[in-house]
Coordinates of C-alpha atoms and ligand atoms in Angstrom, one line a residue:
M1 CA 0.0 0.0 0.0
A2 CA 1.3 3.5 -0.9
Q3 CA 2.3 5.9 1.8
Y4 CA 3.9 9.3 2.2
V5 CA 7.3 9.5 3.8
M6 CA 8.4 12.9 4.9
Q7 CA 10.7 15.1 7.1
K8 CA 10.3 18.4 8.6
S9 CA 10.0 21.0 5.8
P10 CA 11.8 24.2 5.3
A11 CA 9.5 27.2 4.6
L12 CA 7.5 26.3 1.5
H13 CA 8.4 28.6 -1.3
G14 CA 7.2 29.1 -4.9
E15 CA 4.1 28.7 -7.0
V16 CA 1.7 25.8 -7.5
R17 CA -1.4 25.6 -9.6
V18 CA -4.6 24.4 -7.7
Q19 CA -6.8 21.7 -9.2
R20 CA -10.5 22.0 -10.2
S21 CA -13.1 21.1 -7.5
K22 CA -13.8 17.5 -6.9
N23 CA -17.0 18.3 -5.1
A24 CA -18.2 20.4 -8.1
V25 CA -17.1 17.8 -10.7
L26 CA -18.9 14.7 -9.2
P27 CA -22.5 16.1 -9.5
M28 CA -21.7 17.6 -12.8
M29 CA -20.7 14.1 -14.1
A30 CA -24.1 12.8 -12.9
C31 CA -25.8 15.4 -15.1
C32 CA -24.9 13.3 -18.2
L33 CA -27.7 11.0 -17.1
M34 CA -30.3 13.6 -18.0
T35 CA -29.7 14.3 -21.6
E36 CA -29.2 12.4 -24.9
E37 CA -26.4 14.7 -25.8
C38 CA -22.9 14.9 -24.5
I39 CA -21.4 17.1 -21.7
D40 CA -17.7 18.2 -22.0
L41 CA -16.0 19.0 -18.7
A42 CA -12.5 20.7 -18.8
G43 CA -10.0 20.5 -16.1
V44 CA -11.2 17.4 -14.5
P45 CA -8.9 16.3 -11.6
K46 CA -7.5 12.7 -11.8
L47 CA -8.9 11.4 -8.5
T48 CA -10.1 8.0 -7.4
D49 CA -13.5 9.5 -6.6
V50 CA -13.8 10.8 -10.2
D51 CA -12.8 7.4 -11.5
C52 CA -15.4 5.8 -9.2
M53 CA -18.3 8.1 -10.5
A54 CA -17.1 7.5 -14.2
A55 CA -17.3 3.7 -13.6
L56 CA -20.7 4.0 -12.0
L57 CA -22.0 6.1 -14.9
S58 CA -20.5 3.6 -17.4
D59 CA -22.2 0.8 -15.7
L60 CA -25.5 2.6 -16.3
G61 CA -24.7 2.8 -20.0
A62 CA -23.2 6.3 -20.2
T63 CA -20.1 6.7 -22.3
V64 CA -17.3 8.4 -20.5
T65 CA -14.0 9.2 -22.2
R66 CA -11.1 11.2 -20.9
K67 CA -8.3 12.9 -22.7
N68 CA -5.8 14.4 -20.2
D69 CA -7.9 16.7 -18.1
E70 CA -10.9 16.8 -20.5
M71 CA -13.8 14.5 -19.9
T72 CA -16.7 13.8 -22.3
L73 CA -19.8 12.2 -20.8
C74 CA -22.7 11.0 -23.0
G75 CA -25.9 9.6 -21.6
G76 CA -27.4 8.8 -25.0
G77 CA -26.9 5.0 -24.5
L78 CA -28.3 4.9 -21.0
N79 CA -29.6 1.4 -20.4
G80 CA -29.6 1.0 -16.6
W81 CA -31.4 2.4 -13.6
Q82 CA -29.8 0.3 -10.9
A83 CA -26.3 1.5 -9.6
G84 CA -23.8 -1.4 -9.1
H85 CA -23.4 -1.9 -5.4
N86 CA -19.6 -1.8 -5.5
W87 CA -19.4 1.7 -6.7
V88 CA -22.1 3.1 -4.4
E89 CA -20.6 1.6 -1.2
R90 CA -17.2 3.1 -2.1
M91 CA -18.3 6.7 -2.4
R92 CA -21.1 8.6 -0.8
A93 CA -21.5 11.0 -3.7
S94 CA -22.8 8.1 -5.8
V95 CA -26.2 9.0 -4.3
L96 CA -26.1 11.9 -6.7
V97 CA -27.3 9.7 -9.6
M98 CA -30.6 9.2 -7.9
G99 CA -32.2 12.5 -8.8
P100 CA -31.0 12.3 -12.5
L101 CA -31.9 8.7 -12.9
L102 CA -35.5 9.3 -11.5
A103 CA -35.9 12.3 -13.7
R104 CA -34.9 10.5 -16.9
C105 CA -35.9 6.8 -16.2
R106 CA -38.6 7.4 -13.6
K107 CA -36.9 4.9 -11.4
A108 CA -33.7 4.4 -9.7
R109 CA -32.2 1.8 -7.4
L110 CA -29.1 2.2 -5.3
N111 CA -27.4 0.7 -2.2
F112 CA -27.1 3.0 0.7
P113 CA -23.9 5.0 0.1
G114 CA -20.5 4.7 1.8
G115 CA -17.6 7.1 1.7
C116 CA -15.5 8.7 4.5
A117 CA -16.5 7.4 7.9
I118 CA -17.2 10.9 9.3
G119 CA -20.5 10.3 10.9
T120 CA -23.8 8.5 10.3
R121 CA -24.4 10.6 7.1
P122 CA -28.1 9.7 6.4
I123 CA -29.8 10.6 3.2
D124 CA -33.2 11.3 4.6
L125 CA -33.4 14.8 3.1
H126 CA -32.6 13.5 -0.4
L127 CA -35.3 11.0 -0.2
K128 CA -37.8 13.4 1.5
G129 CA -37.4 15.9 -1.3
L130 CA -37.8 13.3 -4.1
S131 CA -40.9 11.8 -2.4
L132 CA -42.5 15.3 -2.2
M133 CA -41.9 15.3 -6.0
G134 CA -44.0 12.2 -6.4
A135 CA -41.4 9.4 -6.1
S136 CA -42.3 6.5 -4.0
V137 CA -39.4 5.2 -2.1
A138 CA -38.9 1.6 -0.7
L139 CA -36.0 0.6 1.5
S140 CA -34.9 -3.0 1.8
D141 CA -31.8 -5.0 2.3
G142 CA -29.6 -1.9 2.4
C143 CA -31.0 -0.8 -1.0
M144 CA -33.3 1.9 -1.8
E145 CA -35.6 2.0 -4.8
A146 CA -37.5 5.1 -6.0
R147 CA -40.2 5.1 -8.7
A148 CA -42.1 8.0 -10.2
Q149 CA -44.2 6.2 -12.8
E150 CA -46.0 9.5 -13.8
G151 CA -42.8 11.4 -13.8
L152 CA -41.6 13.8 -11.1
K153 CA -43.8 16.8 -10.3
G154 CA -42.7 20.2 -9.1
A155 CA -43.1 20.7 -5.3
N156 CA -42.4 23.0 -2.4
I157 CA -39.5 21.4 -0.5
Y158 CA -38.2 22.7 2.9
L159 CA -34.9 21.2 3.9
D160 CA -34.5 20.8 7.7
F161 CA -30.8 21.3 7.2
P162 CA -29.2 22.8 4.1
S163 CA -27.6 19.7 3.0
V164 CA -25.2 20.0 0.0
G165 CA -26.0 16.6 -1.6
A166 CA -29.7 16.9 -1.0
T167 CA -29.9 20.3 -2.6
E168 CA -27.9 19.0 -5.6
N169 CA -30.0 15.9 -6.0
I170 CA -33.3 17.7 -5.8
M171 CA -32.1 20.7 -8.0
M172 CA -31.0 18.2 -10.7
A173 CA -34.3 16.1 -10.6
A174 CA -36.4 19.3 -10.5
T175 CA -34.9 20.6 -13.8
L176 CA -36.8 17.8 -15.7
A177 CA -40.0 17.7 -13.5
Q178 CA -43.3 18.9 -14.6
G179 CA -43.9 22.3 -13.1
T180 CA -42.1 24.4 -10.5
T181 CA -40.0 23.2 -7.6
V182 CA -39.1 25.5 -4.7
I183 CA -36.2 24.4 -2.5
E184 CA -36.2 26.4 0.8
N185 CA -33.3 26.4 3.2
A186 CA -31.2 25.2 0.3
A187 CA -27.4 24.9 0.6
K188 CA -25.5 27.8 -0.8
E189 CA -22.1 26.2 -1.3
P190 CA -20.1 27.5 -4.3
E191 CA -20.2 24.0 -5.8
I192 CA -24.0 24.2 -5.9
V193 CA -23.8 27.6 -7.8
D194 CA -21.3 25.9 -10.2
L195 CA -23.7 23.0 -10.7
A196 CA -26.5 25.3 -11.4
H197 CA -24.5 27.2 -13.9
L198 CA -23.8 23.9 -15.9
L199 CA -27.5 23.0 -15.6
E200 CA -28.5 26.5 -17.1
R201 CA -26.1 25.8 -20.0
M202 CA -27.9 22.6 -20.5
G203 CA -31.2 24.5 -20.7
A204 CA -32.4 24.3 -17.2
R205 CA -34.3 27.2 -15.7
I206 CA -33.2 28.1 -12.2
S207 CA -33.4 31.3 -10.2
G208 CA -32.1 32.1 -6.7
V209 CA -28.8 30.6 -7.5
G210 CA -26.5 31.1 -4.5
Q211 CA -29.4 31.9 -2.2
S212 CA -31.3 29.9 0.2
T213 CA -34.5 29.6 -1.8
L214 CA -34.0 28.0 -5.2
V215 CA -36.8 28.1 -7.8
I216 CA -36.6 25.6 -10.6
E217 CA -39.0 25.6 -13.5
G218 CA -39.0 22.1 -15.1
V219 CA -38.3 21.9 -18.8
E220 CA -39.0 19.0 -21.2
K221 CA -35.4 18.4 -22.3
L222 CA -32.0 19.3 -21.4
H223 CA -29.2 19.4 -24.0
G224 CA -25.3 18.9 -24.0
A225 CA -23.0 21.7 -22.7
Q226 CA -19.3 22.5 -22.2
Y227 CA -18.2 23.7 -18.7
T228 CA -15.0 24.3 -16.7
P229 CA -15.7 23.6 -13.0
M230 CA -14.5 26.1 -10.3
P231 CA -11.1 25.8 -8.6
D232 CA -11.1 23.4 -5.7
R233 CA -11.4 25.6 -2.6
I234 CA -10.7 22.8 -0.3
E235 CA -7.4 21.9 -1.9
T236 CA -6.6 25.6 -2.1
G237 CA -7.3 26.0 1.7
T238 CA -5.2 22.9 2.6
L239 CA -2.2 24.3 0.5
M240 CA -2.7 27.8 2.2
L241 CA -2.6 26.2 5.6
C242 CA 0.5 24.2 4.7
A243 CA 2.3 27.4 3.5
A244 CA 1.3 29.2 6.7
A245 CA 2.4 26.3 9.0
T246 CA 5.8 26.3 7.5
G247 CA 6.3 30.1 7.6
G248 CA 6.5 30.0 3.8
D249 CA 5.7 32.3 0.9
V250 CA 3.6 30.5 -1.7
L251 CA 1.5 31.7 -4.7
L252 CA -1.5 29.4 -5.4
M253 CA -2.0 29.9 -9.1
G254 CA -5.6 29.8 -10.3
A255 CA -7.0 30.0 -6.7
D256 CA -10.2 31.9 -6.1
G257 CA -10.3 33.8 -2.7
S258 CA -14.0 34.7 -3.2
S259 CA -15.1 31.2 -2.0
L260 CA -12.7 31.2 1.0
H261 CA -13.5 34.4 2.9
A262 CA -14.0 32.6 6.2
V263 CA -10.8 30.6 5.8
I264 CA -8.8 33.8 4.9
A265 CA -10.2 35.7 7.8
K266 CA -9.4 32.9 10.3
M267 CA -5.8 32.5 8.8
R268 CA -5.3 36.2 9.1
E269 CA -6.4 36.2 12.7
C270 CA -3.9 33.4 13.3
G271 CA -1.0 35.5 11.9
A272 CA -0.8 34.6 8.2
V273 CA -0.5 37.2 5.6
I274 CA -2.8 36.6 2.6
T275 CA -3.2 38.7 -0.5
A276 CA -5.3 38.3 -3.6
Q277 CA -3.2 38.7 -6.8
D278 CA -4.1 38.6 -10.4
Q279 CA -2.9 35.0 -10.8
G280 CA -4.2 33.7 -7.5
I281 CA -3.8 33.8 -3.8
R282 CA -0.4 34.5 -2.0
V283 CA 0.2 33.2 1.4
R284 CA 3.0 34.1 3.7
G285 CA 3.4 32.7 7.2
G286 CA 4.1 34.6 10.4
E287 CA 4.2 33.9 14.1
L288 CA 1.1 31.8 14.5
V289 CA -1.4 32.3 17.4
G290 CA -4.3 30.2 18.5
V291 CA -7.8 31.1 17.2
D292 CA -11.2 29.6 17.9
V293 CA -12.9 28.1 14.7
E294 CA -16.6 26.9 14.2
T295 CA -17.4 24.9 11.2
L296 CA -20.6 26.1 9.6
V297 CA -22.5 25.8 6.3
Y298 CA -21.3 28.3 3.6
P299 CA -20.3 31.1 3.8
G300 CA -19.0 29.8 7.3
F301 CA -15.7 28.0 7.8
P302 CA -15.8 24.7 5.9
T303 CA -15.9 21.4 7.8
D304 CA -13.6 20.0 5.1
L305 CA -10.8 22.4 6.4
Q306 CA -11.4 21.8 10.1
A307 CA -8.8 18.9 10.3
P308 CA -6.0 20.7 8.4
M309 CA -6.8 23.9 10.4
M310 CA -6.4 21.8 13.6
A311 CA -3.0 20.6 12.5
L312 CA -1.9 24.2 12.0
L313 CA -3.1 25.2 15.4
C314 CA -1.3 22.3 17.1
R315 CA 1.8 24.5 17.0
A316 CA 0.2 28.0 17.3
E317 CA 0.9 29.9 20.5
G318 CA -2.0 29.6 23.1
T319 CA -5.2 27.6 23.2
S320 CA -7.7 27.2 20.3
I321 CA -11.1 25.7 20.4
L322 CA -12.5 24.0 17.3
T323 CA -16.2 23.3 17.2
E324 CA -17.5 21.0 14.5
H325 CA -21.1 21.6 13.8
I326 CA -21.7 19.7 10.5
F327 CA -20.6 16.2 11.1
E328 CA -20.7 14.3 14.4
N329 CA -17.5 12.3 14.1
R330 CA -15.0 14.5 12.4
F331 CA -12.1 14.6 14.9
M332 CA -10.6 11.3 13.7
Q333 CA -7.3 13.0 13.1
V334 CA -7.0 13.6 16.9
P335 CA -5.4 10.3 18.0
Q336 CA -3.0 10.5 15.1
L337 CA -2.0 14.1 15.9
R338 CA -1.5 13.1 19.6
K339 CA 1.0 10.5 18.4
M340 CA 2.9 13.3 17.0
G341 CA 3.0 15.2 20.3
A342 CA 0.0 17.4 19.9
S343 CA -2.1 18.4 23.0
I344 CA -5.8 18.1 22.1
T345 CA -8.8 17.3 24.2
V346 CA -12.1 16.4 22.6
R347 CA -15.3 17.2 24.5
G348 CA -18.3 16.4 22.4
R349 CA -18.3 18.7 19.3
N350 CA -15.4 20.8 20.7
A351 CA -11.7 20.1 20.4
I352 CA -9.4 22.1 22.6
V353 CA -5.9 22.4 21.2
R354 CA -3.1 23.7 23.3
G355 CA -0.2 24.9 21.2
V356 CA 3.0 22.9 21.7
M357 CA 6.6 24.1 20.8
E358 CA 7.3 21.1 18.8
L359 CA 5.6 18.1 17.1
H360 CA 7.6 15.0 16.4
G361 CA 7.5 12.6 13.4
A362 CA 5.6 9.3 13.8
R363 CA 3.9 6.6 11.7
V364 CA 0.4 7.8 11.4
A365 CA -2.7 6.6 9.5
A366 CA -5.0 8.7 7.3
T367 CA -8.5 7.7 8.5
D368 CA -10.4 9.7 6.1
L369 CA -9.6 12.3 3.3
R370 CA -9.3 15.5 5.2
A371 CA -7.9 13.9 8.3
G372 CA -5.2 12.5 6.1
A373 CA -4.4 15.9 4.7
A374 CA -4.1 17.3 8.4
L375 CA -1.5 14.6 9.1
V376 CA 0.5 15.6 6.0
L377 CA 0.4 19.2 7.3
A378 CA 1.5 18.1 10.7
G379 CA 4.3 16.1 9.2
L380 CA 5.7 19.2 7.5
T381 CA 6.2 20.8 10.8
A382 CA 7.2 17.9 12.9
E383 CA 10.8 17.1 13.9
G384 CA 12.2 13.9 12.3
H385 CA 10.5 11.4 10.1
T386 CA 6.7 11.1 9.5
T387 CA 5.1 8.2 7.6
V388 CA 1.4 8.7 6.6
T389 CA -0.2 5.4 5.8
D390 CA -3.5 4.6 4.1
I391 CA -3.1 7.5 1.7
A392 CA -5.8 6.0 -0.6
H393 CA -8.1 8.2 1.4
I394 CA -6.1 11.3 0.6
E395 CA -6.0 10.3 -3.1
R396 CA -9.7 10.4 -3.2
G397 CA -9.6 14.3 -3.1
Y398 CA -6.2 15.5 -3.8
V399 CA -4.5 14.8 -7.2
D400 CA -1.0 14.8 -6.0
L401 CA -0.6 16.4 -2.6
A402 CA 3.0 15.2 -2.1
G403 CA 3.9 16.4 -5.6
A404 CA 2.5 19.8 -4.9
L405 CA 4.3 20.1 -1.7
A406 CA 7.5 18.7 -3.0
A407 CA 7.5 21.3 -5.8
L408 CA 7.4 23.9 -3.0
G409 CA 10.4 22.5 -1.4
A410 CA 9.0 19.9 1.1
P411 CA 10.9 16.8 1.6
I412 CA 8.0 14.5 1.0
A413 CA 7.7 11.5 -1.3
R414 CA 5.0 8.9 -2.2
V415 CA 6.3 5.4 -1.8
E416 CA 4.7 2.0 -2.7
Ligands
UD1_501 C1 -20.7 17.4 0.8 C2 -19.3 17.4 0.4 C3 -18.3 17.2 1.7 C4 -18.6 18.3 2.7 C5 -20.1 18.4 3.0 C6 -20.4 19.5 4.0 C7 -19.4 16.4 -1.8 C8 -19.2 15.2 -2.7 N1 -19.0 16.3 -0.5 O1 -21.1 16.2 1.5 O2 -17.0 17.2 1.3 O3 -18.0 17.9 3.9 O4 -20.9 18.6 1.8 O5 -20.0 20.7 3.3 O6 -19.8 17.5 -2.2 N2 -27.5 15.2 6.4 C9 -28.7 14.6 6.9 N3 -29.6 14.0 6.0 C10 -29.4 14.1 4.7 C11 -28.2 14.7 4.2 C12 -27.2 15.2 5.1 O7 -28.9 14.5 8.1 O8 -30.2 13.7 3.9 C13 -26.5 15.6 7.3 C14 -25.2 14.9 7.3 O9 -25.2 13.7 8.0 C15 -24.2 15.9 7.8 C16 -24.8 17.2 7.3 O10 -26.2 16.9 7.1 O11 -24.2 15.9 9.2 C17 -24.1 17.7 6.1 O12 -24.2 16.8 5.0 P1 -24.3 17.3 3.5 O13 -24.3 18.8 3.4 O14 -25.4 16.5 2.8 O15 -22.8 16.8 3.0 P2 -22.6 15.9 1.7 O16 -23.4 16.3 0.5 O17 -22.6 14.5 2.1

């Protein structure tokens, strides 16, 4: 199994280009199920989650071809409505084929999704929304089957929580439903805005994009489109935190600060110097001091950057309190960071981090995608050697984290 081996890094220095957003690309790929024509996506990152979605769509009869970073997805040959269990169990985002399949085939069958083990992660809100649109949902043997024999109908849907995935699934389904769908308390994450823009290019009629009430007027047909997804704000944030943690000076080419206000504000509070430049975002490290951080839905601090932020705060002066509001089991990095000498106490949804002078290298395991990124960040600042195992989790969401850091001067390598 592959692992990262690394040593304490000098200050990171130089320029690196950020990848396009994994979380934007995955639902965009599912959109190919809703049209006979093809969708061309540019800048698609080479990630195992992307491969997983491509394989799932191919199983359903879509044709997915990739040339370097360009991917063409054609749903003209769609011949299935049941997603193979092996893909769905591997990746939670597989549930995003549910809305498109229901809209096009009027039926969909999937296993309950898997993915990172960061909480119970139910999908009740997805199912509630699709049910309100006329789908009947049956659950049995770890499977869910939804049918809308008369086709989906527009509905008024209030989400008890602004779930990203539920908003995406319902929005996609609603574009081909009969009549108007209103989603209240919809998620406002930039990836949802990006998805809405692709759907609009495909002929969908959506208003309220980026706001908490989305109004979608169903159309009879969607057509093909070309689209370049947004830069990956989580990869950007991770690299920004790595730069600051090492006291470096790094330009993140192609990064977009407009989706990272909360992260930039917190990093500045912590002592980093961050400036927007024409080509991207420049980050310079300073003396780091502890800050309190609460994860929230957008535009709040993203839960996906809580673990890397914690790793940075392990060596910041003073005490920091991190509060995780989005997922109930997202402190899986803590035991691993403690192995490296971090002083962290977890009390329910709060983690109290007392800054230490020094972390020391250790053999640590990536338990999930973002926890893995946190360990890499900690390894950059720890005395001696660090080995991060189970990096398959990291490779679900970062194209080549070790390569990007090595290009900035970090002594890190991926070894089999
Ligand atoms: C997406 C992102 C993930 C990010 C998360 C929150 C993708 C592929 N993944 O995940 O990286 O961490 O948003 O920003 O885009 N919930 C329910 N019922 C539901 C759906 C969700 O209770 O039907 C709960 C979840 O258990 C969780 C919270 O809502 O506690 C947030 O989940 P959600 O916003 O749906 O996240 P995902 O779409 O899974």
